[in-house]
Amino acid sequence: MSIVERLCSQRVARSKHVKALALAISLSVSFGAAASSESLQSYQPVTPTIDQARANILIARQLQFTHFRDLRVSDDLSGDIFDTYLKYLDGQKVYLTQDDLDGFVDIRDHLGSALRTGKLQPGFDIYNLVQKRIIERLHFALNLLDQGVGNLDFGGNDSILLDRSDSDWVANSVRLDELWTKRIKNAVLAQRLNGSDDDTLTDTLRQRYEAQLKRAYQARSEDAFQAYMNAFAGMWDPHTSYFSPRTSENFNINMSLSLEGIGAVLQGDNEYTKVVRLVPGGPAFQQGQLQPADRIVSVTQEGETPVNVIGWRLDEVVDLIRGPRDSVVTLEVIPSGAADETVTKAIAIKRDQVKLEEQSASKKVIELDRNGQSYKVGAITIPTFYADFQAMQAGDRNYKSTTRDVRRLLEELQAEGVEGLVIDLRNNGGGALHEANDLVGLFIDSGPTVQIRNANNDVQILNDEDPDVAFKGPMVVLVNRMSASASEIFAGAIQDYGRGLVVGSQTFGKGTVQAVRPLNHGQLKITQSKFYRVSGGSTQHKGVMPDIEIPSRIDNTLIGEDALDHALPWDQIDAVDHTQYFDFSNIIDELRLRHDKRFDASPEFSLLQQEIDFLKQQRQQNSVSLNMDERQQQHKQIERTRLTIANARRELIGETPFDSMEELDDWQDLQAADLKSNDEETDFVIREGGQIMADMLELDRRTAALPAMGSPLTSKAQTAQASTEL
């Protein structure tokens, strides 16, 4: 008897103990029971293949012997693998029950040894049971809709937990029926609050559940294998993952930048597809409304009806979003800062290729007057670390790259008489490592830029060998939570060398290097080394901490390396000798004081803080009411707050306030392209970077606190390490 069959038998036996309780629940339980019988007969369990078993053995060997983390494949990992696998399959704990989990006792502690030897059946048994339970639940939902949403009671004191990931599993199917009745009531309330009548919302929800049901019945062996291997590989770190042959194809397309789409990196997140990051210069980045951690509810092609994608496989969602250039796709998303899953937003994006020129560095000049003194500060925005490899390989001496473009912009800015420089790396997710190395080289005489340690503890040091310096003045580097990888290498090096101050918020903390290795079946992306700053501290996990902090709307608990399960820890190795050019210790307290005073008096910062507080309050809301009147009041309060903040920002720029949320939403749809973070007219953070630079120049004139470039304070690695330790 398989595990699935045994669990089903156990469930029948336990039903005798809950019969009395079942009679008190209403007719919905009988619908659930009928659905259970039908779905168990209809679902065809998936089974592992020989190729998958061979790939499993290869993956186990690669993880154990070539991954940066020294971790053995053994039964010591079994419990964590089991929990991670269930989190992937049923992260919100809405399909399985404690009764189901009790049936897994025999295999829970032995997954490690099974995976070491290619025995996949235990993982497939778990997957098949989850699929059966999904089918049961969806039939239950459809049956409840068939009874009529008008029969649901929205007048009591019921509420529903928004995030069940840390909750206990419900005891049995009867309790699960109660939970799903609440989930459906919540979905109905959401549609009513969005203006849908009962007939329309019933059709919408039925289409959603039927689409999910169809995909559950169409489960493939590869779906189970990929989920199981990713739960296994994820024990080593969150960036190590298995790509099925189909996913490998999509990965290779993305790496070649030949994909025509919206320019967003997506990943599965329970039933949803979640936005991980936006590609700088891509259509979604330029449109300006889609944000990291947004979850996609539906996808609409031009002239067609929306397709609900909740419960879809990631590759299917990617295929639906991908399309020909200049066509428009509309994504309905749950914004990352939404109070609950009932708040959605439609975002229309015109598909296009990500063009290299749209990722290029750009410049501005910020002119400031202080007590009769004028200051001219240059600002360079770098969306990504790019290089035109094809032109480089073809021998084109004028190929585009980050370093080449920034050198040219520096020459232009210095010709305009700038005294200081702001480098904006916010939302820069990294890119070509050699470009980060070369870019550091524009601001130092020569020396190391980053250390790379592999699993054998061998350390490679990348150096700037060119003594030429493109800019010798003081610098400010702007970062935020979405500044990652190569951005962190550059910001960390500038901080360690004392070439400038880092301003903004803690960076992402992505300090690892991955390689993609072929298997007999698919590919394995595996972490093989780790980045370290010249001061010895890793950029992994902690990222780069700013010298002067500016709060951000981004929730660090949702975005960032330290928000990921099994992330490699921060550590440090020996520092390497490097020069420290400027000593900011005499002026940093004064710089922070001036910055704080400006922000306390700044209406833009006041609005930013209001938004941050509002979003934080929304995220902290653990449950929502299922009472219609109470829910309407909450909905209206949220809309009033959004409208108040938007109108306050309108008044700052001399524009007429909006009369309603509908007017605000319409305006956002029309003006989305003007909402990019690098728009100087609406972005006060880059102006504040200029203000901090003006403070540095002013204090330098008064106290001569900053030595001239070429007069290093020290070349001892120990001193530099002490002054910049994270």
Tab-separated table of N, CA and C in Angstrom, residues 264-380:
chain	number	residue	atom	x	y	z
A	264	ALA	N	10.996	41.524	-16.078
A	264	ALA	CA	10.832	41.274	-14.645
A	264	ALA	C	11.268	39.855	-14.334
A	265	VAL	N	11.941	39.682	-13.205
A	265	VAL	CA	12.340	38.359	-12.741
A	265	VAL	C	11.267	37.859	-11.783
A	266	LEU	N	10.732	36.666	-12.070
A	266	LEU	CA	9.601	36.131	-11.311
A	266	LEU	C	10.000	34.837	-10.611
A	267	GLN	N	9.273	34.513	-9.541
A	267	GLN	CA	9.451	33.220	-8.894
A	267	GLN	C	8.129	32.768	-8.292
A	268	GLY	N	8.004	31.462	-8.048
A	268	GLY	CA	6.804	30.939	-7.422
A	268	GLY	C	6.767	31.284	-5.942
A	269	ASP	N	5.585	31.596	-5.448
A	269	ASP	CA	5.395	31.935	-4.039
A	269	ASP	C	4.055	31.351	-3.595
A	270	ASN	N	4.098	30.083	-3.138
A	270	ASN	CA	2.875	29.350	-2.839
A	270	ASN	C	1.974	29.326	-4.079
A	271	GLU	N	0.735	29.800	-3.966
A	271	GLU	CA	-0.180	29.754	-5.111
A	271	GLU	C	0.101	30.863	-6.121
A	272	TYR	N	0.935	31.818	-5.739
A	272	TYR	CA	1.129	33.011	-6.561
A	272	TYR	C	2.459	32.978	-7.309
A	273	THR	N	2.550	33.844	-8.317
A	273	THR	CA	3.819	34.175	-8.949
A	273	THR	C	4.220	35.555	-8.449
A	274	LYS	N	5.422	35.641	-7.882
A	274	LYS	CA	5.862	36.874	-7.238
A	274	LYS	C	6.957	37.556	-8.052
A	275	VAL	N	6.925	38.887	-8.081
A	275	VAL	CA	7.976	39.671	-8.723
A	275	VAL	C	9.174	39.735	-7.786
A	276	VAL	N	10.336	39.285	-8.261
A	276	VAL	CA	11.550	39.328	-7.453
A	276	VAL	C	12.273	40.657	-7.656
A	277	ARG	N	12.489	41.026	-8.902
A	277	ARG	CA	13.125	42.311	-9.205
A	277	ARG	C	12.795	42.701	-10.628
A	278	LEU	N	13.033	43.954	-10.952
A	278	LEU	CA	12.818	44.478	-12.301
A	278	LEU	C	14.164	44.661	-12.985
A	279	VAL	N	14.193	44.369	-14.276
A	279	VAL	CA	15.419	44.551	-15.046
A	279	VAL	C	15.562	46.034	-15.376
A	280	PRO	N	16.654	46.687	-14.944
A	280	PRO	CA	16.830	48.104	-15.245
A	280	PRO	C	16.728	48.375	-16.738
A	281	GLY	N	15.988	49.409	-17.088
A	281	GLY	CA	15.820	49.774	-18.488
A	281	GLY	C	14.747	48.986	-19.197
A	282	GLY	N	14.171	47.978	-18.528
A	282	GLY	CA	13.138	47.169	-19.148
A	282	GLY	C	11.780	47.847	-19.114
A	283	PRO	N	10.802	47.277	-19.816
A	283	PRO	CA	9.476	47.895	-19.891
A	283	PRO	C	8.818	48.101	-18.526
A	284	ALA	N	8.870	47.112	-17.643
A	284	ALA	CA	8.235	47.259	-16.328
A	284	ALA	C	8.941	48.316	-15.496
A	285	PHE	N	10.267	48.359	-15.585
A	285	PHE	CA	11.044	49.373	-14.868
A	285	PHE	C	10.667	50.768	-15.345
A	286	GLN	N	10.548	50.939	-16.651
A	286	GLN	CA	10.205	52.252	-17.194
A	286	GLN	C	8.749	52.616	-16.908
A	287	GLN	N	7.864	51.637	-16.928
A	287	GLN	CA	6.457	51.925	-16.654
A	287	GLN	C	6.283	52.417	-15.229
A	288	GLY	N	7.005	51.832	-14.294
A	288	GLY	CA	7.143	52.417	-12.976
A	288	GLY	C	6.211	51.940	-11.884
A	289	GLN	N	5.190	51.138	-12.201
A	289	GLN	CA	4.225	50.771	-11.173
A	289	GLN	C	4.451	49.389	-10.569
A	290	LEU	N	4.940	48.439	-11.345
A	290	LEU	CA	5.212	47.106	-10.815
A	290	LEU	C	6.388	47.177	-9.856
A	291	GLN	N	6.290	46.487	-8.706
A	291	GLN	CA	7.312	46.566	-7.675
A	291	GLN	C	7.710	45.178	-7.196
A	292	PRO	N	8.952	45.030	-6.685
A	292	PRO	CA	9.346	43.755	-6.089
A	292	PRO	C	8.385	43.345	-4.979
A	293	ALA	N	8.129	42.047	-4.901
A	293	ALA	CA	7.229	41.422	-3.918
A	293	ALA	C	5.754	41.561	-4.282
A	294	ASP	N	5.426	42.256	-5.403
A	294	ASP	CA	4.044	42.211	-5.899
A	294	ASP	C	3.728	40.773	-6.336
A	295	ARG	N	2.479	40.336	-6.122
A	295	ARG	CA	2.064	38.988	-6.508
A	295	ARG	C	1.025	39.076	-7.620
A	296	ILE	N	1.213	38.267	-8.668
A	296	ILE	CA	0.374	38.351	-9.862
A	296	ILE	C	-0.867	37.492	-9.692
A	297	VAL	N	-2.029	38.114	-9.912
A	297	VAL	CA	-3.318	37.433	-9.795
A	297	VAL	C	-3.824	36.990	-11.166
A	298	SER	N	-3.754	37.891	-12.150
A	298	SER	CA	-4.246	37.553	-13.488
A	298	SER	C	-3.407	38.248	-14.545
A	299	VAL	N	-3.492	37.718	-15.766
A	299	VAL	CA	-2.774	38.266	-16.924
A	299	VAL	C	-3.786	38.469	-18.038
A	300	THR	N	-3.788	39.662	-18.645
A	300	THR	CA	-4.748	39.982	-19.705
A	300	THR	C	-4.009	40.418	-20.966
A	301	GLN	N	-4.294	39.754	-22.075
A	301	GLN	CA	-3.764	40.188	-23.369
A	301	GLN	C	-4.685	41.259	-23.946
A	302	GLU	N	-4.168	42.037	-24.869
A	302	GLU	CA	-4.965	43.093	-25.495
A	302	GLU	C	-6.227	42.513	-26.133
A	303	GLY	N	-7.374	43.098	-25.782
A	303	GLY	CA	-8.633	42.704	-26.386
A	303	GLY	C	-9.192	41.390	-25.894
A	304	GLU	N	-8.581	40.802	-24.863
A	304	GLU	CA	-9.055	39.518	-24.363
A	304	GLU	C	-9.471	39.641	-22.904
A	305	THR	N	-10.109	38.608	-22.401
A	305	THR	CA	-10.544	38.606	-21.010
A	305	THR	C	-9.378	38.194	-20.115
A	306	PRO	N	-9.380	38.627	-18.857
A	306	PRO	CA	-8.293	38.277	-17.936
A	306	PRO	C	-8.210	36.772	-17.708
A	307	VAL	N	-6.995	36.277	-17.559
A	307	VAL	CA	-6.752	34.874	-17.243
A	307	VAL	C	-6.189	34.809	-15.823
A	308	ASN	N	-6.951	34.197	-14.921
A	308	ASN	CA	-6.489	34.077	-13.543
A	308	ASN	C	-5.351	33.060	-13.479
A	309	VAL	N	-4.219	33.434	-12.861
A	309	VAL	CA	-3.035	32.564	-12.843
A	309	VAL	C	-2.680	32.103	-11.441
A	310	ILE	N	-3.586	32.271	-10.492
A	310	ILE	CA	-3.336	31.730	-9.155
A	310	ILE	C	-3.298	30.210	-9.252
A	311	GLY	N	-2.242	29.621	-8.720
A	311	GLY	CA	-2.087	28.172	-8.772
A	311	GLY	C	-1.387	27.670	-10.023
A	312	TRP	N	-1.048	28.568	-10.957
A	312	TRP	CA	-0.366	28.148	-12.177
A	312	TRP	C	1.108	27.858	-11.890
A	313	ARG	N	1.696	27.024	-12.746
A	313	ARG	CA	3.136	26.809	-12.688
A	313	ARG	C	3.858	28.058	-13.190
A	314	LEU	N	5.046	28.266	-12.653
A	314	LEU	CA	5.806	29.468	-13.000
A	314	LEU	C	6.078	29.550	-14.498
A	315	ASP	N	6.456	28.437	-15.120
A	315	ASP	CA	6.778	28.490	-16.547
A	315	ASP	C	5.567	28.857	-17.390
A	316	GLU	N	4.370	28.444	-16.939
A	316	GLU	CA	3.161	28.789	-17.684
A	316	GLU	C	2.844	30.275	-17.554
A	317	VAL	N	3.081	30.842	-16.375
A	317	VAL	CA	2.846	32.274	-16.184
A	317	VAL	C	3.827	33.073	-17.039
A	318	VAL	N	5.090	32.626	-17.051
A	318	VAL	CA	6.104	33.305	-17.873
A	318	VAL	C	5.697	33.280	-19.345
A	319	ASP	N	5.239	32.131	-19.816
A	319	ASP	CA	4.817	32.022	-21.218
A	319	ASP	C	3.656	32.968	-21.526
A	320	LEU	N	2.749	33.124	-20.561
A	320	LEU	CA	1.585	33.983	-20.782
A	320	LEU	C	1.982	35.457	-20.824
A	321	ILE	N	2.952	35.838	-20.000
A	321	ILE	CA	3.389	37.241	-19.957
A	321	ILE	C	4.263	37.576	-21.155
A	322	ARG	N	5.037	36.605	-21.596
A	322	ARG	CA	5.917	36.831	-22.739
A	322	ARG	C	5.068	37.031	-23.992
A	323	GLY	N	5.549	37.875	-24.902
A	323	GLY	CA	4.795	38.113	-26.126
A	323	GLY	C	5.538	39.030	-27.071
A	324	PRO	N	4.951	39.329	-28.217
A	324	PRO	CA	5.633	40.128	-29.235
A	324	PRO	C	5.844	41.573	-28.803
A	325	ARG	N	6.890	42.150	-29.313
A	325	ARG	CA	7.231	43.544	-29.027
A	325	ARG	C	6.083	44.476	-29.403
A	326	ASP	N	5.895	45.501	-28.585
A	326	ASP	CA	4.888	46.561	-28.771
A	326	ASP	C	3.466	46.118	-28.437
A	327	SER	N	3.267	44.857	-28.066
A	327	SER	CA	1.946	44.447	-27.583
A	327	SER	C	1.841	44.784	-26.094
A	328	VAL	N	0.619	44.886	-25.609
A	328	VAL	CA	0.388	45.294	-24.225
A	328	VAL	C	-0.155	44.117	-23.425
A	329	VAL	N	0.431	43.895	-22.270
A	329	VAL	CA	-0.074	42.890	-21.346
A	329	VAL	C	-0.425	43.607	-20.038
A	330	THR	N	-1.564	43.239	-19.460
A	330	THR	CA	-2.007	43.851	-18.211
A	330	THR	C	-1.934	42.822	-17.087
A	331	LEU	N	-1.219	43.182	-16.041
A	331	LEU	CA	-1.083	42.314	-14.880
A	331	LEU	C	-1.954	42.843	-13.750
A	332	GLU	N	-2.778	41.984	-13.204
A	332	GLU	CA	-3.481	42.322	-11.971
A	332	GLU	C	-2.641	41.769	-10.828
A	333	VAL	N	-2.211	42.653	-9.924
A	333	VAL	CA	-1.302	42.232	-8.861
A	333	VAL	C	-1.850	42.609	-7.495
A	334	ILE	N	-1.416	41.862	-6.498
A	334	ILE	CA	-1.592	42.254	-5.106
A	334	ILE	C	-0.331	43.013	-4.736
A	335	PRO	N	-0.401	44.340	-4.532
A	335	PRO	CA	0.806	45.111	-4.227
A	335	PRO	C	1.494	44.597	-2.970
A	336	SER	N	2.821	44.737	-2.927
A	336	SER	CA	3.584	44.223	-1.795
A	336	SER	C	3.149	44.849	-0.476
A	337	GLY	N	2.651	46.085	-0.523
A	337	GLY	CA	2.232	46.748	0.699
A	337	GLY	C	0.754	46.643	0.987
A	338	ALA	N	0.043	45.772	0.253
A	338	ALA	CA	-1.414	45.664	0.439
A	338	ALA	C	-1.744	45.098	1.811
A	339	ALA	N	-2.860	45.577	2.358
A	339	ALA	CA	-3.284	45.118	3.683
A	339	ALA	C	-3.639	43.641	3.638
A	340	ASP	N	-4.234	43.173	2.550
A	340	ASP	CA	-4.589	41.764	2.417
A	340	ASP	C	-4.737	41.436	0.943
A	341	GLU	N	-5.046	40.179	0.654
A	341	GLU	CA	-5.088	39.706	-0.723
A	341	GLU	C	-6.290	40.234	-1.501
A	342	THR	N	-7.172	40.955	-0.835
A	342	THR	CA	-8.338	41.499	-1.533
A	342	THR	C	-8.016	42.797	-2.260
A	343	VAL	N	-6.859	43.395	-1.961
A	343	VAL	CA	-6.469	44.660	-2.587
A	343	VAL	C	-5.632	44.347	-3.821
A	344	THR	N	-6.153	44.655	-4.999
A	344	THR	CA	-5.417	44.397	-6.227
A	344	THR	C	-5.323	45.663	-7.078
A	345	LYS	N	-4.414	45.605	-8.049
A	345	LYS	CA	-4.158	46.757	-8.906
A	345	LYS	C	-3.823	46.244	-10.304
A	346	ALA	N	-4.389	46.881	-11.341
A	346	ALA	CA	-4.126	46.495	-12.726
A	346	ALA	C	-3.019	47.379	-13.301
A	347	ILE	N	-2.004	46.753	-13.891
A	347	ILE	CA	-0.853	47.470	-14.437
A	347	ILE	C	-0.657	47.049	-15.895
A	348	ALA	N	-0.793	47.987	-16.803
A	348	ALA	CA	-0.616	47.717	-18.237
A	348	ALA	C	0.819	48.044	-18.641
A	349	ILE	N	1.488	47.077	-19.287
A	349	ILE	CA	2.898	47.228	-19.666
A	349	ILE	C	3.059	46.863	-21.138
A	350	LYS	N	3.727	47.711	-21.891
A	350	LYS	CA	4.001	47.415	-23.301
A	350	LYS	C	5.271	46.584	-23.391
A	351	ARG	N	5.165	45.420	-24.003
A	351	ARG	CA	6.304	44.521	-24.114
A	351	ARG	C	7.376	45.106	-25.032
A	352	ASP	N	8.612	44.788	-24.727
A	352	ASP	CA	9.719	45.230	-25.567
A	352	ASP	C	10.956	44.447	-25.160
A	353	GLN	N	12.008	44.557	-25.934
A	353	GLN	CA	13.288	44.003	-25.532
A	353	GLN	C	13.961	44.975	-24.565
A	354	VAL	N	14.774	44.422	-23.665
A	354	VAL	CA	15.567	45.264	-22.782
A	354	VAL	C	16.752	45.777	-23.589
A	355	LYS	N	16.776	47.051	-23.822
A	355	LYS	CA	17.813	47.639	-24.664
A	355	LYS	C	18.991	48.102	-23.813
A	356	LEU	N	20.194	47.839	-24.313
A	356	LEU	CA	21.393	48.189	-23.575
A	356	LEU	C	21.463	49.679	-23.299
A	357	GLU	N	21.053	50.486	-24.285
A	357	GLU	CA	21.147	51.935	-24.088
A	357	GLU	C	20.214	52.425	-22.984
A	358	GLU	N	19.131	51.679	-22.727
A	358	GLU	CA	18.214	52.092	-21.672
A	358	GLU	C	18.718	51.697	-20.297
A	359	GLN	N	19.763	50.847	-20.242
A	359	GLN	CA	20.401	50.497	-18.985
A	359	GLN	C	21.619	51.376	-18.721
A	360	SER	N	21.930	52.271	-19.648
A	360	SER	CA	23.167	53.031	-19.573
A	360	SER	C	23.161	54.039	-18.435
A	361	ALA	N	24.339	54.335	-17.944
A	361	ALA	CA	24.513	55.365	-16.924
A	361	ALA	C	24.121	56.724	-17.497
A	362	SER	N	23.596	57.581	-16.641
A	362	SER	CA	23.197	58.929	-17.058
A	362	SER	C	23.631	59.930	-15.997
A	363	LYS	N	23.669	61.207	-16.369
A	363	LYS	CA	24.181	62.221	-15.447
A	363	LYS	C	23.215	63.388	-15.291
A	364	LYS	N	23.384	64.102	-14.175
A	364	LYS	CA	22.668	65.342	-13.897
A	364	LYS	C	23.629	66.256	-13.144
A	365	VAL	N	23.292	67.523	-13.113
A	365	VAL	CA	24.041	68.483	-12.302
A	365	VAL	C	23.093	69.091	-11.287
A	366	ILE	N	23.478	69.051	-10.017
A	366	ILE	CA	22.681	69.631	-8.937
A	366	ILE	C	23.393	70.894	-8.468
A	367	GLU	N	22.720	72.034	-8.576
A	367	GLU	CA	23.301	73.311	-8.149
A	367	GLU	C	22.630	73.767	-6.861
A	368	LEU	N	23.445	74.083	-5.864
A	368	LEU	CA	22.952	74.450	-4.543
A	368	LEU	C	23.609	75.736	-4.089
A	369	ASP	N	22.837	76.579	-3.393
A	369	ASP	CA	23.363	77.820	-2.813
A	369	ASP	C	23.319	77.716	-1.308
A	370	ARG	N	24.431	78.042	-0.647
A	370	ARG	CA	24.534	77.997	0.804
A	370	ARG	C	25.191	79.285	1.312
A	371	ASN	N	24.387	80.139	1.928
A	371	ASN	CA	24.933	81.350	2.562
A	371	ASN	C	25.862	82.123	1.632
A	372	GLY	N	25.393	82.326	0.426
A	372	GLY	CA	26.174	83.080	-0.535
A	372	GLY	C	27.191	82.255	-1.295
A	373	GLN	N	27.373	80.997	-0.883
A	373	GLN	CA	28.309	80.124	-1.582
A	373	GLN	C	27.513	79.201	-2.502
A	374	SER	N	28.006	79.000	-3.701
A	374	SER	CA	27.344	78.088	-4.637
A	374	SER	C	28.149	76.799	-4.740
A	375	TYR	N	27.400	75.705	-4.881
A	375	TYR	CA	28.021	74.387	-4.991
A	375	TYR	C	27.411	73.674	-6.199
A	376	LYS	N	28.282	73.086	-6.964
A	376	LYS	CA	27.834	72.336	-8.134
A	376	LYS	C	28.252	70.877	-7.947
A	377	VAL	N	27.238	70.008	-7.885
A	377	VAL	CA	27.477	68.588	-7.606
A	377	VAL	C	27.009	67.766	-8.803
A	378	GLY	N	27.834	66.836	-9.233
A	378	GLY	CA	27.453	65.933	-10.303
A	378	GLY	C	26.766	64.701	-9.748
A	379	ALA	N	25.780	64.199	-10.471
A	379	ALA	CA	25.075	62.980	-10.060
A	379	ALA	C	25.046	62.024	-11.242
A	380	ILE	N	25.490	60.787	-11.018
A	380	ILE	CA	25.481	59.757	-12.056
A	380	ILE	C	24.640	58.589	-11.566
